[in-house]
Amino acid sequence: QVQLVESGGGLVQAGGSLRLSCAASGSIFSINYMGWYRQATGKQRELVARITSSGSRINYADSVKGRFTISRDNAKNTVYLQMNSLKPDDTAVYYCNARRGLGLDAMDYWGKGTLVTVSS
């Protein structure tokens, strides 16, 4: 099992910044990706950003490119999401994700989520 604990959400005005953190513990060996997803009210959960264990590959949703930056500190088993130039459309619950394996054999682990609210 993998445990993921998010922190750093909150209320911010449009144009502001927040940094989310996700600390992983447990059986974190063979985790291929860690990343962030978000789910706004009435919408499906969507990928925001993800990063490989080595940090060599990073993917971003088009809607956050140039504004958000994902990074990781393997010594601390922690992944971060720096969010700048926040917009009201970024309001959502943000979930940390860890994925072990690839394709159909992949197993996902999720944190409980942290709420980000961006006021206009």
PDB file of N, CA and C in Angstrom, residues 40-87:
ATOM      1  N   ALA A  40     -13.315  19.539 -10.392  1.00  0.00           N
ATOM      2  CA  ALA A  40     -14.194  20.650 -10.064  1.00  0.00           C
ATOM      3  C   ALA A  40     -15.618  20.133  -9.893  1.00  0.00           C
ATOM      4  N   THR A  41     -16.428  20.888  -9.229  1.00  0.00           N
ATOM      5  CA  THR A  41     -17.815  20.484  -8.982  1.00  0.00           C
ATOM      6  C   THR A  41     -18.529  20.228 -10.303  1.00  0.00           C
ATOM      7  N   GLY A  42     -19.125  19.055 -10.407  1.00  0.00           N
ATOM      8  CA  GLY A  42     -19.884  18.713 -11.598  1.00  0.00           C
ATOM      9  C   GLY A  42     -19.054  18.286 -12.787  1.00  0.00           C
ATOM     10  N   LYS A  43     -17.747  18.149 -12.604  1.00  0.00           N
ATOM     11  CA  LYS A  43     -16.876  17.771 -13.709  1.00  0.00           C
ATOM     12  C   LYS A  43     -16.107  16.500 -13.376  1.00  0.00           C
ATOM     13  N   GLN A  44     -15.561  15.894 -14.403  1.00  0.00           N
ATOM     14  CA  GLN A  44     -14.765  14.692 -14.203  1.00  0.00           C
ATOM     15  C   GLN A  44     -13.369  15.054 -13.690  1.00  0.00           C
ATOM     16  N   ARG A  45     -12.758  14.093 -13.020  1.00  0.00           N
ATOM     17  CA  ARG A  45     -11.389  14.286 -12.570  1.00  0.00           C
ATOM     18  C   ARG A  45     -10.474  14.330 -13.789  1.00  0.00           C
ATOM     19  N   GLU A  46      -9.535  15.266 -13.760  1.00  0.00           N
ATOM     20  CA  GLU A  46      -8.638  15.430 -14.898  1.00  0.00           C
ATOM     21  C   GLU A  46      -7.195  15.536 -14.437  1.00  0.00           C
ATOM     22  N   LEU A  47      -6.302  15.094 -15.307  1.00  0.00           N
ATOM     23  CA  LEU A  47      -4.879  15.198 -15.027  1.00  0.00           C
ATOM     24  C   LEU A  47      -4.448  16.659 -15.084  1.00  0.00           C
ATOM     25  N   VAL A  48      -3.679  17.068 -14.087  1.00  0.00           N
ATOM     26  CA  VAL A  48      -3.091  18.402 -14.089  1.00  0.00           C
ATOM     27  C   VAL A  48      -1.620  18.321 -14.511  1.00  0.00           C
ATOM     28  N   ALA A  49      -0.873  17.462 -13.828  1.00  0.00           N
ATOM     29  CA  ALA A  49       0.545  17.312 -14.138  1.00  0.00           C
ATOM     30  C   ALA A  49       1.036  16.013 -13.524  1.00  0.00           C
ATOM     31  N   ARG A  50       2.047  15.411 -14.144  1.00  0.00           N
ATOM     32  CA  ARG A  50       2.638  14.219 -13.570  1.00  0.00           C
ATOM     33  C   ARG A  50       4.115  14.192 -13.914  1.00  0.00           C
ATOM     34  N   ILE A  51       4.868  13.427 -13.102  1.00  0.00           N
ATOM     35  CA  ILE A  51       6.309  13.383 -13.259  1.00  0.00           C
ATOM     36  C   ILE A  51       6.780  11.966 -12.979  1.00  0.00           C
ATOM     37  N   THR A  52       7.747  11.505 -13.752  1.00  0.00           N
ATOM     38  CA  THR A  52       8.283  10.167 -13.534  1.00  0.00           C
ATOM     39  C   THR A  52       9.170  10.130 -12.296  1.00  0.00           C
ATOM     40  N   SER A  53       9.491   8.928 -11.856  1.00  0.00           N
ATOM     41  CA  SER A  53      10.274   8.772 -10.634  1.00  0.00           C
ATOM     42  C   SER A  53      11.645   9.434 -10.760  1.00  0.00           C
ATOM     43  N   SER A  54      12.195   9.416 -11.958  1.00  0.00           N
ATOM     44  CA  SER A  54      13.511  10.033 -12.173  1.00  0.00           C
ATOM     45  C   SER A  54      13.404  11.533 -12.434  1.00  0.00           C
ATOM     46  N   GLY A  55      12.195  11.989 -12.699  1.00  0.00           N
ATOM     47  CA  GLY A  55      12.004  13.394 -13.061  1.00  0.00           C
ATOM     48  C   GLY A  55      12.300  13.705 -14.512  1.00  0.00           C
ATOM     49  N   SER A  56      12.570  12.650 -15.291  1.00  0.00           N
ATOM     50  CA  SER A  56      12.988  12.878 -16.667  1.00  0.00           C
ATOM     51  C   SER A  56      11.829  13.177 -17.605  1.00  0.00           C
ATOM     52  N   ARG A  57      10.634  12.807 -17.203  1.00  0.00           N
ATOM     53  CA  ARG A  57       9.473  13.053 -18.052  1.00  0.00           C
ATOM     54  C   ARG A  57       8.385  13.733 -17.246  1.00  0.00           C
ATOM     55  N   ILE A  58       7.885  14.828 -17.804  1.00  0.00           N
ATOM     56  CA  ILE A  58       6.831  15.606 -17.157  1.00  0.00           C
ATOM     57  C   ILE A  58       5.735  15.886 -18.178  1.00  0.00           C
ATOM     58  N   ASN A  59       4.510  15.752 -17.738  1.00  0.00           N
ATOM     59  CA  ASN A  59       3.363  16.073 -18.585  1.00  0.00           C
ATOM     60  C   ASN A  59       2.483  17.083 -17.866  1.00  0.00           C
ATOM     61  N   TYR A  60       1.939  18.016 -18.640  1.00  0.00           N
ATOM     62  CA  TYR A  60       1.017  19.014 -18.112  1.00  0.00           C
ATOM     63  C   TYR A  60      -0.245  19.042 -18.951  1.00  0.00           C
ATOM     64  N   ALA A  61      -1.356  19.332 -18.298  1.00  0.00           N
ATOM     65  CA  ALA A  61      -2.567  19.643 -19.049  1.00  0.00           C
ATOM     66  C   ALA A  61      -2.342  20.961 -19.777  1.00  0.00           C
ATOM     67  N   ASP A  62      -2.936  21.088 -20.950  1.00  0.00           N
ATOM     68  CA  ASP A  62      -2.763  22.316 -21.734  1.00  0.00           C
ATOM     69  C   ASP A  62      -3.212  23.546 -20.953  1.00  0.00           C
ATOM     70  N   SER A  63      -4.223  23.369 -20.133  1.00  0.00           N
ATOM     71  CA  SER A  63      -4.807  24.507 -19.423  1.00  0.00           C
ATOM     72  C   SER A  63      -3.882  25.091 -18.354  1.00  0.00           C
ATOM     73  N   VAL A  64      -2.846  24.352 -17.962  1.00  0.00           N
ATOM     74  CA  VAL A  64      -1.963  24.846 -16.898  1.00  0.00           C
ATOM     75  C   VAL A  64      -0.536  25.076 -17.366  1.00  0.00           C
ATOM     76  N   LYS A  65      -0.240  24.735 -18.601  1.00  0.00           N
ATOM     77  CA  LYS A  65       1.120  24.931 -19.118  1.00  0.00           C
ATOM     78  C   LYS A  65       1.533  26.393 -19.005  1.00  0.00           C
ATOM     79  N   GLY A  66       2.753  26.595 -18.525  1.00  0.00           N
ATOM     80  CA  GLY A  66       3.263  27.948 -18.359  1.00  0.00           C
ATOM     81  C   GLY A  66       2.878  28.600 -17.046  1.00  0.00           C
ATOM     82  N   ARG A  67       1.951  27.978 -16.322  1.00  0.00           N
ATOM     83  CA  ARG A  67       1.517  28.545 -15.029  1.00  0.00           C
ATOM     84  C   ARG A  67       1.850  27.630 -13.856  1.00  0.00           C
ATOM     85  N   PHE A  68       1.766  26.332 -14.075  1.00  0.00           N
ATOM     86  CA  PHE A  68       2.013  25.364 -13.008  1.00  0.00           C
ATOM     87  C   PHE A  68       3.345  24.652 -13.260  1.00  0.00           C
ATOM     88  N   THR A  69       4.007  24.274 -12.169  1.00  0.00           N
ATOM     89  CA  THR A  69       5.248  23.522 -12.263  1.00  0.00           C
ATOM     90  C   THR A  69       5.224  22.377 -11.267  1.00  0.00           C
ATOM     91  N   ILE A  70       5.457  21.175 -11.750  1.00  0.00           N
ATOM     92  CA  ILE A  70       5.530  20.015 -10.882  1.00  0.00           C
ATOM     93  C   ILE A  70       6.995  19.677 -10.646  1.00  0.00           C
ATOM     94  N   SER A  71       7.289  19.246  -9.430  1.00  0.00           N
ATOM     95  CA  SER A  71       8.649  18.840  -9.096  1.00  0.00           C
ATOM     96  C   SER A  71       8.589  17.783  -8.001  1.00  0.00           C
ATOM     97  N   ARG A  72       9.724  17.148  -7.742  1.00  0.00           N
ATOM     98  CA  ARG A  72       9.740  16.136  -6.703  1.00  0.00           C
ATOM     99  C   ARG A  72      11.070  16.138  -5.980  1.00  0.00           C
ATOM    100  N   ASP A  73      11.014  15.721  -4.726  1.00  0.00           N
ATOM    101  CA  ASP A  73      12.199  15.554  -3.895  1.00  0.00           C
ATOM    102  C   ASP A  73      12.208  14.104  -3.455  1.00  0.00           C
ATOM    103  N   ASN A  74      12.997  13.286  -4.123  1.00  0.00           N
ATOM    104  CA  ASN A  74      12.982  11.848  -3.834  1.00  0.00           C
ATOM    105  C   ASN A  74      13.508  11.532  -2.441  1.00  0.00           C
ATOM    106  N   ALA A  75      14.378  12.378  -1.927  1.00  0.00           N
ATOM    107  CA  ALA A  75      14.892  12.154  -0.571  1.00  0.00           C
ATOM    108  C   ALA A  75      13.778  12.277   0.461  1.00  0.00           C
ATOM    109  N   LYS A  76      12.780  13.091   0.140  1.00  0.00           N
ATOM    110  CA  LYS A  76      11.654  13.297   1.051  1.00  0.00           C
ATOM    111  C   LYS A  76      10.400  12.571   0.594  1.00  0.00           C
ATOM    112  N   ASN A  77      10.504  11.845  -0.534  1.00  0.00           N
ATOM    113  CA  ASN A  77       9.329  11.164  -1.092  1.00  0.00           C
ATOM    114  C   ASN A  77       8.152  12.121  -1.230  1.00  0.00           C
ATOM    115  N   THR A  78       8.435  13.279  -1.730  1.00  0.00           N
ATOM    116  CA  THR A  78       7.422  14.333  -1.820  1.00  0.00           C
ATOM    117  C   THR A  78       7.390  14.912  -3.225  1.00  0.00           C
ATOM    118  N   VAL A  79       6.190  15.166  -3.699  1.00  0.00           N
ATOM    119  CA  VAL A  79       6.004  15.838  -4.983  1.00  0.00           C
ATOM    120  C   VAL A  79       5.283  17.157  -4.722  1.00  0.00           C
ATOM    121  N   TYR A  80       5.630  18.166  -5.502  1.00  0.00           N
ATOM    122  CA  TYR A  80       5.094  19.501  -5.319  1.00  0.00           C
ATOM    123  C   TYR A  80       4.388  19.970  -6.595  1.00  0.00           C
ATOM    124  N   LEU A  81       3.451  20.869  -6.401  1.00  0.00           N
ATOM    125  CA  LEU A  81       2.821  21.539  -7.537  1.00  0.00           C
ATOM    126  C   LEU A  81       2.804  23.038  -7.227  1.00  0.00           C
ATOM    127  N   GLN A  82       3.642  23.769  -7.903  1.00  0.00           N
ATOM    128  CA  GLN A  82       3.655  25.220  -7.772  1.00  0.00           C
ATOM    129  C   GLN A  82       2.661  25.791  -8.772  1.00  0.00           C
ATOM    130  N   MET A  83       1.693  26.525  -8.266  1.00  0.00           N
ATOM    131  CA  MET A  83       0.627  27.059  -9.100  1.00  0.00           C
ATOM    132  C   MET A  83       0.688  28.582  -9.077  1.00  0.00           C
ATOM    133  N   ASN A  84       0.965  29.169 -10.220  1.00  0.00           N
ATOM    134  CA  ASN A  84       1.038  30.621 -10.347  1.00  0.00           C
ATOM    135  C   ASN A  84      -0.052  31.129 -11.277  1.00  0.00           C
ATOM    136  N   SER A  85      -0.293  32.410 -11.230  1.00  0.00           N
ATOM    137  CA  SER A  85      -1.298  33.047 -12.093  1.00  0.00           C
ATOM    138  C   SER A  85      -2.620  32.286 -12.042  1.00  0.00           C
ATOM    139  N   LEU A  86      -3.048  31.986 -10.856  1.00  0.00           N
ATOM    140  CA  LEU A  86      -4.256  31.174 -10.685  1.00  0.00           C
ATOM    141  C   LEU A  86      -5.492  31.895 -11.216  1.00  0.00           C
ATOM    142  N   LYS A  87      -6.393  31.098 -11.761  1.00  0.00           N
ATOM    143  CA  LYS A  87      -7.640  31.597 -12.327  1.00  0.00           C
ATOM    144  C   LYS A  87      -8.814  30.952 -11.590  1.00  0.00           C
TER     145      LYS A  87
END
